[in-house]
Tab-separated table of C-alpha atoms in Angstrom:
chain	number	residue	atom	x	y	z
A	1	UNK	CA	0.088	-1.722	-10.189
A	2	UNK	CA	-2.823	-0.270	-11.869
A	3	UNK	CA	-4.131	-3.536	-13.470
A	4	UNK	CA	-3.605	-5.131	-9.801
A	5	UNK	CA	-5.939	-2.270	-8.307
A	6	UNK	CA	-8.575	-2.550	-11.368
A	7	UNK	CA	-9.353	-5.998	-10.322
A	8	UNK	CA	-10.687	-4.965	-6.764
A	9	UNK	CA	-14.256	-3.601	-6.562
A	10	UNK	CA	-15.711	-1.241	-3.863
A	11	UNK	CA	-17.681	-4.014	-2.353
A	12	UNK	CA	-14.753	-6.455	-2.119
A	13	UNK	CA	-13.199	-7.709	0.997
A	14	UNK	CA	-9.982	-5.402	0.955
A	15	UNK	CA	-8.078	-7.381	3.294
A	16	UNK	CA	-8.496	-10.671	1.060
A	17	UNK	CA	-7.341	-8.685	-1.908
A	18	UNK	CA	-4.667	-6.795	-0.295
A	19	UNK	CA	-3.285	-10.149	0.924
A	20	UNK	CA	-3.435	-11.361	-2.647
A	21	UNK	CA	-1.624	-8.258	-3.655
A	22	UNK	CA	0.968	-8.918	-0.695
A	23	UNK	CA	1.524	-12.223	-1.766
A	24	UNK	CA	2.374	-11.421	-5.540
A	25	UNK	CA	4.573	-8.416	-4.814
A	26	UNK	CA	6.470	-9.980	-1.553
A	27	UNK	CA	6.713	-13.525	-2.246
A	28	UNK	CA	6.080	-14.554	-5.646
A	29	UNK	CA	7.963	-11.744	-7.483
A	30	UNK	CA	11.606	-12.123	-7.190
A	31	UNK	CA	13.600	-9.788	-4.665
A	32	UNK	CA	15.059	-8.145	-7.584
A	33	UNK	CA	12.131	-6.334	-8.425
A	34	UNK	CA	12.072	-4.774	-4.965
A	35	UNK	CA	15.708	-3.956	-5.212
A	36	UNK	CA	14.707	-2.392	-8.665
A	37	UNK	CA	12.113	-0.238	-6.965
A	38	UNK	CA	15.130	1.096	-4.522
A	39	UNK	CA	17.362	1.928	-7.567
A	40	UNK	CA	14.426	3.958	-9.386
A	41	UNK	CA	13.466	5.591	-5.904
A	42	UNK	CA	17.297	6.436	-5.538
A	43	UNK	CA	17.573	7.834	-9.147
A	44	UNK	CA	14.415	9.772	-8.551
A	45	UNK	CA	16.793	11.990	-5.951
A	46	UNK	CA	19.129	13.126	-8.795
A	47	UNK	CA	17.331	13.092	-12.018
A	48	UNK	CA	14.387	15.137	-12.854
A	49	UNK	CA	12.704	12.982	-15.486
A	50	UNK	CA	12.741	9.890	-13.520
A	51	UNK	CA	11.610	11.937	-10.331
A	52	UNK	CA	8.468	13.048	-12.694
A	53	UNK	CA	7.699	9.607	-13.814
A	54	UNK	CA	7.934	8.390	-9.899
A	55	UNK	CA	5.721	11.164	-8.759
A	56	UNK	CA	3.172	10.411	-11.683
A	57	UNK	CA	3.075	6.980	-10.513
A	58	UNK	CA	2.623	7.870	-7.002
A	59	UNK	CA	-0.174	10.103	-7.931
A	60	UNK	CA	-1.889	7.432	-9.756
A	61	UNK	CA	-1.656	5.359	-7.480
A	62	UNK	CA	-3.152	7.303	-4.383
A	63	UNK	CA	-5.925	8.478	-6.944
A	64	UNK	CA	-6.886	4.969	-7.879
A	65	UNK	CA	-6.677	3.825	-4.193
A	66	UNK	CA	-8.505	7.023	-2.815
A	67	UNK	CA	-11.520	6.415	-5.230
A	68	UNK	CA	-11.938	2.738	-4.374
A	69	UNK	CA	-11.900	3.343	-0.682
A	70	UNK	CA	-14.129	6.476	-1.190
A	71	UNK	CA	-16.536	4.118	-3.341
A	72	UNK	CA	-16.426	1.465	-0.511
A	73	UNK	CA	-17.086	4.164	2.308
A	74	UNK	CA	-20.028	5.146	0.371
A	75	UNK	CA	-21.444	1.681	0.368
A	76	UNK	CA	-20.728	0.897	3.916
A	77	UNK	CA	-18.018	-1.673	3.498
A	78	UNK	CA	-15.141	0.447	5.049
A	79	UNK	CA	-15.647	2.947	7.813
A	80	UNK	CA	-16.069	6.616	7.118
A	81	UNK	CA	-14.130	7.609	10.163
A	82	UNK	CA	-11.072	8.349	8.211
A	83	UNK	CA	-10.397	10.154	4.771
A	84	UNK	CA	-10.041	8.079	1.966
A	85	UNK	CA	-7.083	9.584	0.840
A	86	UNK	CA	-5.543	9.346	4.447
A	87	UNK	CA	-6.009	5.662	4.066
A	88	UNK	CA	-4.762	5.506	0.338
A	89	UNK	CA	-1.609	7.432	1.619
A	90	UNK	CA	-0.982	5.141	4.628
A	91	UNK	CA	-1.344	1.795	2.470
A	92	UNK	CA	1.300	3.403	-0.208
A	93	UNK	CA	3.536	4.357	3.156
A	94	UNK	CA	3.214	0.775	4.448
A	95	UNK	CA	3.555	-1.114	0.916
A	96	UNK	CA	7.000	0.937	0.316
A	97	UNK	CA	8.001	0.015	3.600
A	98	UNK	CA	7.760	-3.285	2.605
A	99	UNK	CA	9.499	-3.341	-0.689
A	100	UNK	CA	12.365	-1.558	1.122
A	101	UNK	CA	12.561	-4.407	3.695
A	102	UNK	CA	11.947	-6.845	0.608
A	103	UNK	CA	14.979	-5.390	-0.974
A	104	UNK	CA	17.344	-4.779	1.726
A	105	UNK	CA	16.794	-8.084	4.185
A	106	UNK	CA	17.762	-11.403	2.762
A	107	UNK	CA	15.803	-13.023	5.384
A	108	UNK	CA	12.649	-11.046	4.827
A	109	UNK	CA	9.356	-12.805	6.024
A	110	UNK	CA	6.570	-11.846	3.534
A	111	UNK	CA	4.362	-14.060	5.309
A	112	UNK	CA	4.409	-12.414	8.837
A	113	UNK	CA	5.298	-8.637	7.723
A	114	UNK	CA	2.359	-8.616	4.981
A	115	UNK	CA	0.338	-10.153	7.944
A	116	UNK	CA	1.181	-7.423	10.096
A	117	UNK	CA	0.461	-4.671	7.876
A	118	UNK	CA	-2.842	-6.305	6.955
A	119	UNK	CA	-3.896	-6.335	10.733
A	120	UNK	CA	-3.248	-2.501	10.733
A	121	UNK	CA	-5.059	-1.758	7.709
A	122	UNK	CA	-8.022	-4.051	8.886
A	123	UNK	CA	-8.312	-2.125	11.935
A	124	UNK	CA	-8.177	1.105	10.058
A	125	UNK	CA	-10.846	0.039	7.461
A	126	UNK	CA	-13.287	-1.036	10.015
A	127	UNK	CA	-12.999	2.103	11.920
A	128	UNK	CA	-10.736	0.911	15.110
A	129	UNK	CA	-8.027	3.392	14.045
A	130	UNK	CA	-8.791	6.932	12.885
A	131	UNK	CA	-6.615	9.198	11.013
A	132	UNK	CA	-8.367	12.417	11.415
A	133	UNK	CA	-6.279	15.495	12.722
A	134	UNK	CA	-9.356	16.628	14.828
A	135	UNK	CA	-9.722	13.170	16.143
A	136	UNK	CA	-12.861	10.852	15.537
A	137	UNK	CA	-14.376	10.944	18.836
A	138	UNK	CA	-16.072	7.844	20.879
A	139	UNK	CA	-16.577	5.828	17.368
A	140	UNK	CA	-12.712	5.130	16.816
A	141	UNK	CA	-12.616	3.519	20.285
A	142	UNK	CA	-15.310	1.114	19.819
């Protein structure tokens, strides 16, 4: 995952980059890989060592995404209305959900589901959706 994120630059089209990641992880990779993720997550609820590894992976993923989004916000290619870390956590949450659905549903429609997630992310990155607790004011609705 780290190598996947390392090729995305702060000025890149995030939606195109995430579309490619979605294709790779939810269409090209075998379904068994998503099943393995579920097995690891389940084991992390019982095994401290696996939990520590899973938590470190999550921290690293969120940190990398946060840095990438913050840099894109600084150069103006991503809206600053939401905190970079909040966006990163939402991306991870949505991706986790896609992994679960991919693992559990034999008729998982990766093209459709990834497209829907990207529509939401696109609106967020453009500032049409705001994640701030205090609200984003009139800018978020424009």
